[in-house]
Amino acid sequence: MEAQNLLSGFFPNYKIPLTRTSKKPFSCSLPSNPSFHSLLQSHNCVSFKTHYSPCFKGSLKKIFFCVNASENAVLEEKDYKRPQVVKRKKLAVFVSGGGSNFKSIHDACFEGLVHGDIVVLVTNKPDCGGAEYAKNKEIPVVLFPRTKDATDGLSPSDLVAALRSLEVDFILLAGYLKLIPAELIRAYPRSILNIHPSLLPAFGGKGYYGMKVHKAVIASGARYSGPTIHFVDEHYDTGRILAQRVVPVLANDTAEELAARVLHEEHQLYVEVTAALCEERLIWREDGVPLIQNRGNPNEYS
Ligand code: GRF
């Protein structure tokens, strides 16, 4: 059977029952069609959970407004009436390792801090900590890319089809070590974020990952480091910077100590940025720089 057909079986005309209003999570029953279940098994998918948190209200403002991929990215000045009810967003998270950022975002969704749900975990390492955690939490796991060793992995077009079937709004890279193919970037313009453990544009690019980043920071004598969240383009770590947080580099720091201090900030920053993304508080400045609108004071941007 063609992958496309299989993937369209993820949620075939399936509507989540909308009767529940409490913040507690619930499981929805899955379609009984056998190809859906064989697809779940072949990709280590288990079941699907979601939950609700309060809706957000907004006001009439004149701003530079950019909508996301599903609404055709445009940049224009117009009177924008923030919708009374912001749709709860569906998130895909990509990991290759332990997945501590993925866990903190998942917790934040669960606690109602983020107006969204992680609907799929994508990985190139099916046995990594992040994938194990997803399986335990009954989040579908998808293997990407397809390689000689991972023949059941998806091709780029199959992945795009799978994400579309799941109605994914945004993609969050959290320690995913493979380059994102152009096909996926085209399919999700201005909708893919990555977190990097240094203050980009310093100490970024091919080869700068994991402990190598922190070793290079210490060796350079830089007094400050910290995580950067940026939009993803076809190259490593070069997309538009969205948010950063400064972490001091101490005189006697080891790479491991610095990494731990940066990772602590990563968890908070990625949750804050994901919350803004899901609440539609991102705008694009005329020169193409993305900004986050303050939740409490809508006239303030960072
Ligand atoms: C983080 O340091 C992140 O900045 C980088 O990869 C690491 C992932 O850590 N891109 P974890 O898997 O979320 O614990």
mmCIF file of C-alpha atoms and ligand atoms in Angstrom:
data_model
loop_
_atom_site.group_PDB
_atom_site.id
_atom_site.type_symbol
_atom_site.label_atom_id
_atom_site.label_comp_id
_atom_site.label_asym_id
_atom_site.label_seq_id
_atom_site.Cartn_x
_atom_site.Cartn_y
_atom_site.Cartn_z
ATOM 1 C CA MET A 1 0.000 0.000 0.000
ATOM 2 C CA GLU A 2 1.330 3.462 -0.796
ATOM 3 C CA ALA A 3 2.673 5.444 2.129
ATOM 4 C CA GLN A 4 0.413 8.357 1.217
ATOM 5 C CA ASN A 5 -2.699 6.165 1.532
ATOM 6 C CA LEU A 6 -1.487 4.708 4.778
ATOM 7 C CA LEU A 7 -0.772 8.107 6.219
ATOM 8 C CA SER A 8 -4.127 9.530 5.295
ATOM 9 C CA GLY A 9 -5.471 6.894 7.654
ATOM 10 C CA PHE A 10 -4.034 8.668 10.686
ATOM 11 C CA PHE A 11 -7.290 10.531 11.312
ATOM 12 C CA PRO A 12 -9.674 9.583 8.525
ATOM 13 C CA ASN A 13 -12.591 12.007 8.841
ATOM 14 C CA TYR A 14 -12.192 11.592 12.543
ATOM 15 C CA LYS A 15 -13.456 14.274 14.917
ATOM 16 C CA ILE A 16 -12.381 14.487 18.527
ATOM 17 C CA PRO A 17 -15.452 14.619 20.777
ATOM 18 C CA LEU A 18 -15.722 18.204 22.042
ATOM 19 C CA THR A 19 -17.971 17.591 24.981
ATOM 20 C CA ARG A 20 -15.331 17.692 27.666
ATOM 21 C CA THR A 21 -14.492 21.079 29.210
ATOM 22 C CA SER A 22 -12.336 20.274 32.231
ATOM 23 C CA LYS A 23 -8.562 20.809 32.077
ATOM 24 C CA LYS A 24 -7.881 17.150 32.742
ATOM 25 C CA PRO A 25 -6.530 15.128 29.823
ATOM 26 C CA PHE A 26 -8.674 12.546 28.148
ATOM 27 C CA SER A 27 -8.031 9.790 25.668
ATOM 28 C CA CYS A 28 -10.159 9.601 22.586
ATOM 29 C CA SER A 29 -10.954 6.251 21.064
ATOM 30 C CA LEU A 30 -9.184 5.515 17.817
ATOM 31 C CA PRO A 31 -10.805 4.568 14.528
ATOM 32 C CA SER A 32 -11.350 0.813 14.260
ATOM 33 C CA ASN A 33 -10.132 0.503 10.671
ATOM 34 C CA PRO A 34 -7.354 -2.154 10.539
ATOM 35 C CA SER A 35 -4.997 -0.202 8.248
ATOM 36 C CA PHE A 36 -4.958 2.642 10.788
ATOM 37 C CA HIS A 37 -3.866 0.238 13.518
ATOM 38 C CA SER A 38 -1.229 -1.435 11.356
ATOM 39 C CA LEU A 39 0.112 2.036 10.535
ATOM 40 C CA LEU A 40 0.332 2.873 14.228
ATOM 41 C CA GLN A 41 2.160 -0.380 14.909
ATOM 42 C CA SER A 42 4.530 -0.020 11.973
ATOM 43 C CA HIS A 43 5.539 3.431 13.226
ATOM 44 C CA ASN A 44 5.465 2.661 16.937
ATOM 45 C CA CYS A 45 2.395 4.828 17.355
ATOM 46 C CA VAL A 46 0.131 4.056 20.264
ATOM 47 C CA SER A 47 -2.754 6.409 20.790
ATOM 48 C CA PHE A 48 -3.625 10.074 20.913
ATOM 49 C CA LYS A 49 -4.368 12.330 23.851
ATOM 50 C CA THR A 50 -5.397 15.930 24.111
ATOM 51 C CA HIS A 51 -6.774 18.348 26.661
ATOM 52 C CA TYR A 52 -8.143 21.844 26.941
ATOM 53 C CA SER A 53 -7.019 24.996 28.694
ATOM 54 C CA PRO A 54 -8.757 28.385 28.923
ATOM 55 C CA CYS A 55 -9.187 30.364 25.710
ATOM 56 C CA PHE A 56 -7.498 33.711 25.176
ATOM 57 C CA LYS A 57 -9.118 37.033 24.386
ATOM 58 C CA GLY A 58 -7.627 40.001 22.600
ATOM 59 C CA SER A 59 -8.250 43.471 21.244
ATOM 60 C CA LEU A 60 -8.419 45.504 18.047
ATOM 61 C CA LYS A 61 -4.947 46.754 17.129
ATOM 62 C CA LYS A 62 -3.095 48.094 14.128
ATOM 63 C CA ILE A 63 0.012 46.000 13.806
ATOM 64 C CA PHE A 64 2.207 44.299 11.288
ATOM 65 C CA PHE A 65 0.543 40.976 11.205
ATOM 66 C CA CYS A 66 1.862 37.722 9.892
ATOM 67 C CA VAL A 67 -0.224 34.605 9.721
ATOM 68 C CA ASN A 68 1.204 31.111 9.724
ATOM 69 C CA ALA A 69 1.669 28.573 6.965
ATOM 70 C CA SER A 70 -1.842 27.216 6.903
ATOM 71 C CA GLU A 71 -3.186 30.712 6.291
ATOM 72 C CA ASN A 72 -0.599 31.686 3.604
ATOM 73 C CA ALA A 73 2.259 33.725 5.040
ATOM 74 C CA VAL A 74 1.763 37.421 4.342
ATOM 75 C CA LEU A 75 3.226 40.542 5.875
ATOM 76 C CA GLU A 76 0.963 43.528 5.810
ATOM 77 C CA GLU A 77 -0.348 46.323 7.961
ATOM 78 C CA LYS A 78 -4.006 45.952 8.712
ATOM 79 C CA ASP A 79 -6.556 46.294 11.428
ATOM 80 C CA TYR A 80 -6.298 43.081 13.272
ATOM 81 C CA LYS A 81 -9.014 41.910 15.572
ATOM 82 C CA ARG A 82 -7.533 39.093 17.572
ATOM 83 C CA PRO A 83 -10.075 36.309 17.505
ATOM 84 C CA GLN A 84 -12.069 35.867 20.685
ATOM 85 C CA VAL A 85 -11.123 32.217 20.749
ATOM 86 C CA VAL A 86 -7.654 31.221 19.615
ATOM 87 C CA LYS A 87 -7.579 27.707 18.214
ATOM 88 C CA ARG A 88 -5.601 25.255 20.276
ATOM 89 C CA LYS A 89 -2.500 24.432 18.245
ATOM 90 C CA LYS A 90 -1.138 21.050 17.243
ATOM 91 C CA LEU A 91 2.590 20.629 17.651
ATOM 92 C CA ALA A 92 5.148 18.188 16.244
ATOM 93 C CA VAL A 93 8.398 17.892 18.193
ATOM 94 C CA PHE A 94 11.571 16.481 16.604
ATOM 95 C CA VAL A 95 14.252 14.920 18.868
ATOM 96 C CA SER A 96 17.367 12.758 18.549
ATOM 97 C CA GLY A 97 18.368 12.465 22.203
ATOM 98 C CA GLY A 98 17.201 12.640 25.788
ATOM 99 C CA GLY A 99 14.351 15.000 24.991
ATOM 100 C CA SER A 100 14.367 17.137 28.141
ATOM 101 C CA ASN A 101 13.074 20.160 26.162
ATOM 102 C CA PHE A 102 10.347 17.981 24.671
ATOM 103 C CA LYS A 103 9.375 16.832 28.184
ATOM 104 C CA SER A 104 9.195 20.369 29.554
ATOM 105 C CA ILE A 105 7.014 21.521 26.624
ATOM 106 C CA HIS A 106 4.810 18.460 27.039
ATOM 107 C CA ASP A 107 4.409 19.203 30.764
ATOM 108 C CA ALA A 108 3.570 22.839 29.958
ATOM 109 C CA CYS A 109 0.846 21.750 27.500
ATOM 110 C CA PHE A 110 -0.514 19.389 30.101
ATOM 111 C CA GLU A 111 -0.509 22.082 32.807
ATOM 112 C CA GLY A 112 -2.288 24.574 30.534
ATOM 113 C CA LEU A 113 0.707 26.928 30.203
ATOM 114 C CA VAL A 114 0.804 26.282 26.466
ATOM 115 C CA HIS A 115 -2.374 26.530 24.388
ATOM 116 C CA GLY A 116 -1.480 23.474 22.323
ATOM 117 C CA ASP A 117 -0.808 19.753 22.302
ATOM 118 C CA ILE A 118 2.082 17.665 21.070
ATOM 119 C CA VAL A 119 0.400 15.346 18.594
ATOM 120 C CA VAL A 120 3.480 13.565 17.248
ATOM 121 C CA LEU A 121 7.126 12.985 18.096
ATOM 122 C CA VAL A 122 9.490 12.683 15.124
ATOM 123 C CA THR A 123 12.900 11.103 15.595
ATOM 124 C CA ASN A 124 15.801 9.550 13.691
ATOM 125 C CA LYS A 125 16.656 7.494 16.819
ATOM 126 C CA PRO A 126 13.694 5.292 17.725
ATOM 127 C CA ASP A 127 15.327 4.176 20.994
ATOM 128 C CA CYS A 128 16.337 7.627 22.261
ATOM 129 C CA GLY A 129 15.067 8.955 25.588
ATOM 130 C CA GLY A 130 12.665 11.342 23.883
ATOM 131 C CA ALA A 131 11.036 8.543 21.864
ATOM 132 C CA GLU A 132 10.725 6.337 24.955
ATOM 133 C CA TYR A 133 9.084 9.173 26.859
ATOM 134 C CA ALA A 134 6.645 9.797 23.995
ATOM 135 C CA LYS A 135 5.634 6.123 23.890
ATOM 136 C CA ASN A 136 5.036 6.139 27.648
ATOM 137 C CA LYS A 137 2.852 9.224 27.260
ATOM 138 C CA GLU A 138 0.990 7.631 24.329
ATOM 139 C CA ILE A 139 2.197 10.237 21.841
ATOM 140 C CA PRO A 140 2.619 8.778 18.333
ATOM 141 C CA VAL A 141 6.276 8.344 17.320
ATOM 142 C CA VAL A 142 7.349 8.627 13.689
ATOM 143 C CA LEU A 143 10.754 7.661 12.338
ATOM 144 C CA PHE A 144 12.414 10.158 9.992
ATOM 145 C CA PRO A 145 14.349 10.072 7.714
ATOM 146 C CA ARG A 146 14.337 6.752 5.878
ATOM 147 C CA THR A 147 17.879 5.397 5.649
ATOM 148 C CA LYS A 148 19.638 2.131 4.788
ATOM 149 C CA ASP A 149 19.495 1.186 8.468
ATOM 150 C CA ALA A 150 16.032 2.640 9.115
ATOM 151 C CA THR A 151 14.056 1.333 6.153
ATOM 152 C CA ASP A 152 10.723 1.949 7.899
ATOM 153 C CA GLY A 153 11.561 5.667 8.224
ATOM 154 C CA LEU A 154 9.504 8.164 6.206
ATOM 155 C CA SER A 155 10.648 10.023 3.113
ATOM 156 C CA PRO A 156 10.322 13.844 3.201
ATOM 157 C CA SER A 157 7.068 13.791 1.219
ATOM 158 C CA ASP A 158 5.612 11.039 3.431
ATOM 159 C CA LEU A 159 6.550 13.091 6.482
ATOM 160 C CA VAL A 160 4.832 16.195 5.105
ATOM 161 C CA ALA A 161 1.748 14.068 4.363
ATOM 162 C CA ALA A 162 1.793 12.618 7.890
ATOM 163 C CA LEU A 163 2.089 16.057 9.513
ATOM 164 C CA ARG A 164 -0.715 17.382 7.339
ATOM 165 C CA SER A 165 -2.900 14.375 8.263
ATOM 166 C CA LEU A 166 -2.309 15.186 11.902
ATOM 167 C CA GLU A 167 -3.153 18.851 11.173
ATOM 168 C CA VAL A 168 0.147 19.980 12.682
ATOM 169 C CA ASP A 169 0.367 23.776 13.012
ATOM 170 C CA PHE A 170 3.959 24.152 14.225
ATOM 171 C CA ILE A 171 7.141 22.098 14.312
ATOM 172 C CA LEU A 172 9.573 22.386 17.227
ATOM 173 C CA LEU A 173 13.087 20.990 16.833
ATOM 174 C CA ALA A 174 14.486 20.065 20.226
ATOM 175 C CA GLY A 175 17.858 18.402 19.838
ATOM 176 C CA TYR A 176 17.110 16.908 16.399
ATOM 177 C CA LEU A 177 20.474 16.452 14.707
ATOM 178 C CA LYS A 178 19.491 15.952 11.065
ATOM 179 C CA LEU A 179 19.165 18.782 8.558
ATOM 180 C CA ILE A 180 15.518 19.602 7.784
ATOM 181 C CA PRO A 181 14.760 18.998 4.093
ATOM 182 C CA ALA A 182 13.682 21.921 1.893
ATOM 183 C CA GLU A 183 10.383 20.162 1.180
ATOM 184 C CA LEU A 184 9.378 20.342 4.840
ATOM 185 C CA ILE A 185 10.508 23.975 5.151
ATOM 186 C CA ARG A 186 8.438 24.898 2.086
ATOM 187 C CA ALA A 187 5.426 23.051 3.494
ATOM 188 C CA TYR A 188 5.680 24.879 6.851
ATOM 189 C CA PRO A 189 6.936 28.432 6.151
ATOM 190 C CA ARG A 190 7.636 30.497 9.287
ATOM 191 C CA SER A 191 6.343 27.603 11.349
ATOM 192 C CA ILE A 192 9.468 25.604 12.276
ATOM 193 C CA LEU A 193 11.552 26.558 15.329
ATOM 194 C CA ASN A 194 14.840 25.207 16.663
ATOM 195 C CA ILE A 195 16.651 25.683 19.958
ATOM 196 C CA HIS A 196 20.432 26.011 19.977
ATOM 197 C CA PRO A 197 22.561 26.131 23.156
ATOM 198 C CA SER A 198 24.624 29.241 22.325
ATOM 199 C CA LEU A 199 23.970 32.890 21.565
ATOM 200 C CA LEU A 200 23.707 32.702 17.776
ATOM 201 C CA PRO A 201 25.195 33.687 15.417
ATOM 202 C CA ALA A 202 28.179 32.692 17.607
ATOM 203 C CA PHE A 203 29.077 29.015 17.926
ATOM 204 C CA GLY A 204 26.487 27.768 15.446
ATOM 205 C CA GLY A 205 26.506 25.892 12.158
ATOM 206 C CA LYS A 206 27.475 22.407 11.065
ATOM 207 C CA GLY A 207 29.512 20.592 13.710
ATOM 208 C CA TYR A 208 28.368 22.813 16.572
ATOM 209 C CA TYR A 209 26.109 20.552 18.576
ATOM 210 C CA GLY A 210 25.961 19.113 22.096
ATOM 211 C CA MET A 211 29.033 19.480 24.280
ATOM 212 C CA LYS A 212 31.113 20.752 21.320
ATOM 213 C CA VAL A 213 29.244 24.066 21.559
ATOM 214 C CA HIS A 214 29.965 24.568 25.253
ATOM 215 C CA LYS A 215 33.635 23.520 24.905
ATOM 216 C CA ALA A 216 34.072 26.064 22.101
ATOM 217 C CA VAL A 217 32.388 28.803 24.164
ATOM 218 C CA ILE A 218 34.699 28.180 27.139
ATOM 219 C CA ALA A 219 37.813 27.937 24.924
ATOM 220 C CA SER A 220 36.944 31.269 23.277
ATOM 221 C CA GLY A 221 36.934 33.119 26.588
ATOM 222 C CA ALA A 222 33.392 34.409 26.009
ATOM 223 C CA ARG A 223 31.866 35.607 29.300
ATOM 224 C CA TYR A 224 28.283 34.982 28.269
ATOM 225 C CA SER A 225 26.435 32.181 26.558
ATOM 226 C CA GLY A 226 22.809 31.026 26.532
ATOM 227 C CA PRO A 227 20.109 29.490 24.368
ATOM 228 C CA THR A 228 18.766 30.873 21.097
ATOM 229 C CA ILE A 229 15.413 29.987 19.553
ATOM 230 C CA HIS A 230 15.289 30.661 15.840
ATOM 231 C CA PHE A 231 13.224 29.885 12.771
ATOM 232 C CA VAL A 232 14.580 27.085 10.638
ATOM 233 C CA ASP A 233 15.843 27.482 7.078
ATOM 234 C CA GLU A 234 17.759 25.087 4.818
ATOM 235 C CA HIS A 235 21.041 25.550 6.729
ATOM 236 C CA TYR A 236 22.167 24.770 10.259
ATOM 237 C CA ASP A 237 21.414 27.563 12.768
ATOM 238 C CA THR A 238 21.047 30.439 10.291
ATOM 239 C CA GLY A 239 17.289 31.176 10.406
ATOM 240 C CA ARG A 240 15.828 34.346 11.928
ATOM 241 C CA ILE A 241 16.452 34.696 15.666
ATOM 242 C CA LEU A 242 13.278 34.856 17.738
ATOM 243 C CA ALA A 243 14.406 34.704 21.387
ATOM 244 C CA GLN A 244 17.565 34.462 23.474
ATOM 245 C CA ARG A 245 18.508 34.236 27.116
ATOM 246 C CA VAL A 246 21.863 35.167 28.612
ATOM 247 C CA VAL A 247 23.746 32.776 30.889
ATOM 248 C CA PRO A 248 27.099 33.794 32.441
ATOM 249 C CA VAL A 249 30.175 31.685 31.722
ATOM 250 C CA LEU A 250 32.047 31.288 35.007
ATOM 251 C CA ALA A 251 35.845 31.337 35.302
ATOM 252 C CA ASN A 252 36.087 27.709 36.406
ATOM 253 C CA ASP A 253 33.192 26.288 34.349
ATOM 254 C CA THR A 254 33.470 22.854 32.778
ATOM 255 C CA ALA A 255 31.532 22.260 29.556
ATOM 256 C CA GLU A 256 29.140 20.027 31.511
ATOM 257 C CA GLU A 257 28.456 22.703 34.146
ATOM 258 C CA LEU A 258 27.834 25.360 31.516
ATOM 259 C CA ALA A 259 25.617 22.939 29.536
ATOM 260 C CA ALA A 260 23.486 22.260 32.621
ATOM 261 C CA ARG A 261 23.033 25.974 33.324
ATOM 262 C CA VAL A 262 22.127 26.687 29.688
ATOM 263 C CA LEU A 263 19.742 23.703 29.524
ATOM 264 C CA HIS A 264 17.881 24.974 32.593
ATOM 265 C CA GLU A 265 17.225 28.250 30.737
ATOM 266 C CA GLU A 266 16.337 26.373 27.533
ATOM 267 C CA HIS A 267 13.448 24.638 29.257
ATOM 268 C CA GLN A 268 11.916 27.932 30.391
ATOM 269 C CA LEU A 269 12.601 29.820 27.166
ATOM 270 C CA TYR A 270 11.188 27.132 24.856
ATOM 271 C CA VAL A 271 7.990 26.938 26.920
ATOM 272 C CA GLU A 272 7.576 30.738 26.864
ATOM 273 C CA VAL A 273 8.156 30.911 23.107
ATOM 274 C CA THR A 274 5.847 27.965 22.395
ATOM 275 C CA ALA A 275 3.161 29.622 24.514
ATOM 276 C CA ALA A 276 3.511 32.829 22.464
ATOM 277 C CA LEU A 277 3.407 30.872 19.212
ATOM 278 C CA CYS A 278 0.253 29.026 20.204
ATOM 279 C CA GLU A 279 -1.427 32.245 21.404
ATOM 280 C CA GLU A 280 -0.591 33.902 18.051
ATOM 281 C CA ARG A 281 1.589 36.543 19.722
ATOM 282 C CA LEU A 282 4.325 36.449 17.059
ATOM 283 C CA ILE A 283 4.639 39.309 14.615
ATOM 284 C CA TRP A 284 7.158 40.077 11.897
ATOM 285 C CA ARG A 285 8.884 43.462 11.815
ATOM 286 C CA GLU A 286 9.095 45.177 8.405
ATOM 287 C CA ASP A 287 12.724 44.080 8.004
ATOM 288 C CA GLY A 288 11.823 40.431 8.584
ATOM 289 C CA VAL A 289 12.782 40.156 12.249
ATOM 290 C CA PRO A 290 10.247 38.132 14.261
ATOM 291 C CA LEU A 291 9.063 39.612 17.573
ATOM 292 C CA ILE A 292 7.029 38.318 20.489
ATOM 293 C CA GLN A 293 4.156 40.411 21.782
ATOM 294 C CA ASN A 294 3.992 40.673 25.555
ATOM 295 C CA ARG A 295 0.954 38.847 26.905
ATOM 296 C CA GLY A 296 0.265 41.354 29.710
ATOM 297 C CA ASN A 297 1.101 44.484 27.724
ATOM 298 C CA PRO A 298 0.186 44.079 24.032
ATOM 299 C CA ASN A 299 2.077 47.300 23.158
ATOM 300 C CA GLU A 300 5.367 45.737 24.212
ATOM 301 C CA TYR A 301 7.445 43.472 21.977
ATOM 302 C CA SER A 302 10.720 41.640 22.547
HETATM 303 C C1 GRF B 1 19.774 21.169 23.765
HETATM 304 O O1 GRF B 1 20.944 21.649 24.356
HETATM 305 C C2 GRF B 1 19.416 22.000 22.563
HETATM 306 O O2 GRF B 1 19.822 23.328 22.673
HETATM 307 C C3 GRF B 1 20.170 21.326 21.460
HETATM 308 O O3 GRF B 1 20.124 19.964 21.762
HETATM 309 C C4 GRF B 1 19.975 19.790 23.162
HETATM 310 C C5 GRF B 1 18.775 18.926 23.355
HETATM 311 O O4 GRF B 1 18.638 18.545 24.687
HETATM 312 N N1 GRF B 1 19.621 21.638 20.178
HETATM 313 P P1 GRF B 1 17.377 17.681 25.148
HETATM 314 O O5 GRF B 1 17.348 16.437 24.247
HETATM 315 O O6 GRF B 1 16.157 18.526 24.970
HETATM 316 O O7 GRF B 1 17.657 17.339 26.580
#
